[in-house]
XYZ file of C-alpha atoms in Angstrom:
385
model
C -18.231 13.586 1.816
C -16.826 10.651 3.798
C -18.906 7.898 2.141
C -15.985 5.211 1.609
C -14.571 5.917 5.234
C -18.005 5.728 6.675
C -18.225 2.181 5.396
C -15.256 1.063 7.351
C -15.788 3.323 10.509
C -19.464 3.506 11.434
C -20.856 5.903 13.826
C -22.347 4.533 16.813
C -25.849 5.337 17.671
C -25.117 7.251 20.795
C -23.730 10.775 20.784
C -20.509 11.836 22.678
C -19.984 14.639 24.648
C -17.471 17.366 23.763
C -14.887 15.550 25.750
C -15.100 11.775 26.188
C -16.100 10.519 29.568
C -13.080 8.247 30.053
C -10.470 11.064 29.717
C -12.413 13.794 31.731
C -10.039 13.448 34.731
C -7.296 14.902 32.443
C -8.873 18.401 33.100
C -8.032 18.164 36.718
C -4.305 17.737 36.154
C -2.770 21.289 37.006
C -0.328 21.146 33.955
C -3.253 20.366 31.514
C -5.403 23.011 33.229
C -2.494 25.696 32.808
C -1.826 24.656 29.141
C -5.661 24.961 28.426
C -5.784 28.518 29.797
C -2.662 29.556 27.904
C -4.180 28.152 24.823
C -7.649 29.826 25.165
C -6.278 33.338 26.217
C -2.852 33.717 24.474
C -2.439 31.350 21.731
C -5.899 31.511 20.029
C -6.234 35.314 19.726
C -2.932 35.358 18.105
C -3.390 32.207 15.734
C -3.699 34.282 12.510
C -0.843 36.517 13.448
C 1.323 33.554 14.320
C 0.567 31.988 10.887
C 1.712 35.167 9.303
C 4.721 36.144 11.374
C 6.006 32.794 12.954
C 6.124 31.236 16.362
C 7.850 33.385 18.690
C 10.717 32.375 21.145
C 8.386 34.159 23.735
C 5.780 31.390 23.061
C 8.377 28.625 23.520
C 9.503 30.297 26.820
C 5.884 30.484 28.242
C 5.348 26.869 27.186
C 8.565 26.037 29.070
C 7.398 27.952 32.289
C 3.879 26.065 32.300
C 5.952 22.738 32.159
C 4.859 21.772 28.683
C 8.500 21.074 27.420
C 9.157 18.221 29.755
C 5.575 17.117 30.769
C 6.672 13.462 29.712
C 10.016 13.619 31.831
C 10.204 12.050 35.264
C 9.785 14.149 38.360
C 13.502 14.014 39.129
C 14.060 16.269 36.313
C 11.221 18.432 37.177
C 8.670 16.773 34.687
C 5.279 15.807 35.098
C 5.432 12.325 33.827
C 2.058 12.538 32.296
C 0.255 9.458 30.989
C -0.863 8.927 27.366
C -4.476 10.353 27.879
C -3.093 13.713 29.436
C -0.337 13.944 26.631
C -2.988 13.502 23.957
C -5.048 16.247 25.590
C -2.119 18.650 25.348
C -1.806 17.940 21.659
C -5.288 18.419 21.267
C -5.391 21.801 23.023
C -2.549 23.407 21.143
C -3.729 22.188 17.814
C -7.072 23.601 18.721
C -5.869 27.105 19.561
C -2.651 27.469 17.140
C -1.774 24.811 14.747
C 1.549 26.476 13.942
C 2.582 26.507 17.697
C 1.331 22.800 18.061
C 3.688 21.598 15.046
C 6.726 23.435 16.626
C 5.908 21.685 20.104
C 5.158 18.542 18.589
C 8.455 17.988 17.061
C 9.934 18.390 20.521
C 7.568 16.445 22.770
C 8.132 12.778 21.513
C 11.964 13.330 21.928
C 11.616 14.049 25.482
C 9.728 10.740 26.015
C 12.424 8.938 24.030
C 15.263 10.538 26.009
C 13.580 9.612 29.267
C 12.931 6.147 28.347
C 16.718 5.440 27.448
C 17.827 7.483 30.510
C 15.829 5.094 32.647
C 17.419 2.186 30.803
C 20.649 3.480 31.961
C 21.765 5.493 28.773
C 23.506 8.945 29.206
C 23.638 11.443 26.610
C 25.398 15.037 26.824
C 21.979 16.905 26.095
C 19.650 14.579 28.061
C 19.664 16.651 31.314
C 18.866 20.014 29.541
C 16.211 18.094 27.349
C 14.414 16.366 30.262
C 14.474 19.609 32.298
C 12.782 21.387 29.358
C 15.544 23.953 28.970
C 15.942 23.539 25.350
C 13.617 23.026 22.376
C 14.187 19.885 20.110
C 13.552 19.931 16.392
C 13.147 16.779 14.332
C 14.446 15.440 10.950
C 13.428 11.892 10.959
C 10.967 11.394 7.757
C 13.701 11.259 5.174
C 14.323 7.736 6.102
C 11.034 6.924 4.319
C 12.815 7.858 1.025
C 15.671 5.221 1.411
C 17.483 4.286 -0.923
C 16.579 7.602 -2.643
C 17.114 10.871 -1.232
C 17.666 10.596 2.777
C 20.375 11.468 5.124
C 23.293 9.282 4.848
C 25.279 8.002 7.943
C 28.786 6.983 7.344
C 31.085 5.563 10.062
C 33.919 7.630 11.219
C 36.428 6.958 14.149
C 34.382 6.959 17.295
C 31.244 8.276 15.885
C 29.369 9.151 12.498
C 29.180 11.571 9.858
C 25.864 12.652 8.611
C 25.345 14.357 5.203
C 22.233 15.219 3.009
C 19.412 17.538 3.024
C 16.602 17.239 5.630
C 13.248 17.991 3.779
C 11.397 19.483 6.686
C 12.578 20.935 10.129
C 10.069 22.909 11.983
C 10.913 25.552 14.718
C 14.146 26.606 13.097
C 15.750 29.359 14.918
C 14.007 28.182 18.065
C 15.787 24.812 18.301
C 18.961 24.367 20.071
C 19.268 20.636 19.007
C 17.841 18.380 16.369
C 16.902 14.635 16.598
C 18.116 13.206 13.319
C 17.711 9.958 11.625
C 20.255 8.685 9.052
C 20.819 5.453 7.226
C 23.997 3.687 6.932
C 23.345 2.150 3.343
C 25.794 -0.739 3.411
C 24.303 -2.396 6.627
C 20.892 -0.881 6.240
C 20.908 0.521 9.838
C 19.145 3.605 10.927
C 21.125 5.886 13.286
C 19.200 8.214 15.426
C 21.238 10.920 17.171
C 20.644 14.070 19.177
C 22.619 16.756 17.542
C 23.257 20.130 18.660
C 22.334 23.013 15.865
C 25.957 24.370 14.430
C 27.300 25.997 11.364
C 27.423 22.893 9.332
C 23.509 22.882 9.349
C 22.458 25.243 6.690
C 18.848 26.122 6.438
C 16.789 27.398 3.515
C 13.484 28.900 3.298
C 10.326 26.861 2.136
C 7.412 28.927 0.832
C 4.714 26.927 2.274
C 0.994 27.374 1.773
C 0.194 25.816 5.097
C 1.749 26.047 8.567
C 3.602 28.878 7.229
C 4.218 30.221 11.000
C 5.920 26.893 11.899
C 9.421 28.262 11.073
C 9.902 25.305 8.895
C 12.954 25.064 6.737
C 14.845 22.732 4.484
C 18.295 22.110 6.225
C 21.497 20.870 4.618
C 23.733 18.623 6.746
C 27.201 19.444 5.585
C 29.193 16.341 6.673
C 28.195 16.900 10.414
C 30.115 15.017 12.877
C 28.020 13.034 15.230
C 30.236 11.286 18.189
C 28.759 8.066 19.495
C 27.802 10.055 22.673
C 25.214 11.728 20.685
C 23.619 8.638 19.147
C 20.253 7.629 20.891
C 19.618 4.252 19.117
C 21.132 2.113 16.048
C 18.548 -0.328 14.644
C 17.862 -2.271 11.353
C 16.148 -0.413 8.637
C 13.271 -2.897 8.547
C 12.593 -2.526 12.272
C 12.516 1.166 12.212
C 10.257 1.364 9.093
C 7.800 -1.180 10.805
C 7.473 1.149 13.756
C 7.276 4.253 11.731
C 4.597 2.757 9.496
C 2.627 1.812 12.650
C 2.904 5.192 14.228
C 1.855 6.997 10.943
C -1.057 4.829 10.431
C -2.874 6.077 13.523
C -5.133 9.108 13.521
C -3.241 11.751 15.810
C -4.667 14.024 18.571
C -3.841 17.255 16.653
C -6.269 16.268 14.042
C -9.131 16.094 16.604
C -7.854 19.298 18.203
C -8.155 21.061 14.716
C -11.602 19.418 14.048
C -12.868 20.756 17.347
C -11.690 24.297 16.589
C -13.652 24.354 13.254
C -16.722 22.965 14.885
C -16.504 25.722 17.567
C -16.345 28.215 14.818
C -19.145 26.691 12.963
C -21.403 26.980 16.047
C -20.814 30.613 15.812
C -22.402 30.744 12.150
C -25.926 30.966 11.027
C -27.599 28.035 9.531
C -25.082 25.512 10.671
C -27.045 23.821 13.421
C -27.792 20.599 11.612
C -24.399 20.516 10.212
C -22.642 20.734 13.544
C -25.347 18.297 15.256
C -24.190 15.657 12.625
C -20.670 16.132 12.511
C -19.635 16.709 16.176
C -20.516 13.066 17.220
C -18.843 11.982 14.149
C -15.429 13.675 15.345
C -16.063 12.170 18.833
C -16.529 8.785 17.543
C -13.443 8.756 15.238
C -11.520 10.225 18.330
C -12.599 7.315 20.428
C -11.913 4.771 17.869
C -8.604 6.046 16.826
C -7.011 6.355 20.498
C -8.689 2.764 21.379
C -7.048 1.022 18.214
C -3.857 2.816 19.052
C -3.827 1.637 22.636
C -4.621 -1.867 21.455
C -1.808 -1.986 19.103
C 0.603 -0.739 21.670
C -0.588 -3.348 24.283
C -0.533 -6.121 21.628
C 3.241 -5.109 20.755
C 2.435 -5.646 17.303
C 3.071 -2.873 14.855
C 0.515 -4.277 12.222
C -2.162 -4.924 14.826
C -5.552 -4.195 13.137
C -3.654 -1.841 10.679
C -6.308 -1.856 8.111
C -8.910 -0.439 10.668
C -6.266 2.185 11.945
C -5.578 3.205 8.420
C -9.198 3.538 7.684
C -9.865 5.856 10.698
C -6.831 8.081 9.882
C -8.331 8.434 6.547
C -11.762 9.219 7.655
C -10.310 11.597 10.365
C -8.502 13.703 7.549
C -11.595 13.790 5.391
C -13.602 14.926 8.080
C -11.527 17.875 8.999
C -11.323 18.780 5.202
C -15.161 18.700 4.993
C -15.477 20.821 8.147
C -12.867 23.409 7.011
C -14.889 23.533 3.677
C -18.171 23.926 5.647
C -16.730 26.836 7.631
C -15.465 28.732 4.299
C -19.169 28.238 2.886
C -20.557 29.455 5.921
C -18.687 32.708 5.846
C -19.360 33.080 2.171
C -16.902 35.766 0.638
C -15.514 37.007 3.861
C -13.958 33.397 4.208
C -11.699 34.082 1.465
C -9.727 37.006 3.063
C -6.409 36.085 3.978
C -6.799 37.238 7.698
C -9.983 34.913 8.153
C -9.556 31.910 10.210
C -11.645 29.806 7.702
C -8.526 30.268 5.440
C -6.211 29.385 8.263
C -7.964 26.091 9.277
C -8.309 25.129 5.581
C -4.770 25.418 5.085
C -4.028 23.385 8.230
C -6.559 20.731 6.917
C -4.349 20.374 3.910
C -1.429 19.940 5.995
C -3.007 17.071 7.919
C -3.486 15.224 4.456
C 0.263 14.888 3.936
C 1.873 15.020 7.355
C 3.283 11.681 8.464
C 2.360 10.125 5.172
C 3.832 6.836 4.262
C 3.279 5.038 1.044
C 0.491 2.744 2.907
C -1.377 5.822 4.226
C -1.035 7.710 0.663
C -2.558 4.519 -0.986
C -5.334 4.477 1.467
C -6.288 8.109 0.939
C -6.110 7.753 -2.831
C -8.440 4.838 -2.665
C -10.930 6.474 -0.567
C -10.866 9.450 -2.845
C -11.474 7.239 -5.806
C -14.202 5.502 -4.098
C -16.234 8.671 -3.495
C -17.016 9.439 -7.247
C -20.894 8.794 -7.376
C -21.996 5.884 -9.384
C -18.718 4.791 -10.404
C -17.455 1.438 -8.759
C -14.126 2.189 -7.062
C -11.669 0.268 -4.904
C -12.085 -0.173 -1.326
C -10.795 2.603 0.926
C -8.005 0.170 1.986
């Protein structure tokens, strides 16, 4: 099922424990422990219901009370200033318990880190204090920059600020967000303007009938000539620079994929006849996780967006194929009952489909399609990369 990716990402001969030894200390962080318990006791039992009816305001309030809405903020704002390993662990825990809740939360969390970094550099923003204190939930509309010069959000200079216009393809957490982080392109100068903008009446949402992450409150949002004062702007940077950073981040296998994979493995363990399957796939997931994090850390340390990019892409593709294979295996293990809409096999299969396209750049898509072509038995195909 993952022949092509296996060629590029071999599994080491030793098995890994359910949690890697090097980040076991994260379990002792009080915030991580609180989120783990909340995820296990509250989010997990409601995952199917959440997928059907949507993430609730109560869930977001609860995450805030746990400290999970400003876990990357500095202590002066009541934040935990968690490190990278602990942050990854939170992503894994939430995705493991409820993929819809993870998606809504995951739009918010990186913005807190961005605002904290800019605040440390002396920048001030009207919403910074509330964001850093975890008092508001931030939504995100960033991915349409990838479509420039086609359909994307346009930024037009206007007095002491900008005007943003166009349609955001995807905003999760709609109705829960007080503010959105938006990226728009000024075509003439090919600059990307990233701003933190409050939700107002010039942002008009329309429903998306999604087959996956249906409970994530994801909407298509029209920006009707939205006024963006300079005070709302976080960064202005060249398009090429923005795209290089975006391509780099999108080329890494992210923690939520491993959280979802572990959820499916946990459920496979409860089915009959799956012992050999779990015995073979569990170390595969652990190996991919370790490789993904090590490569991402190495690239960050090197300060080079293209550092070992082919290897990082190979791991990302392999991780996506792995979670897809596991979700199919869970469906097979449950036979016909796995086809009912309220069965978690269906929920996880749909989430695995989302993993295939989330954060998908042209390079990622090409690698995925090449890998799929290479898996046809007996037919020579291109390399996965």
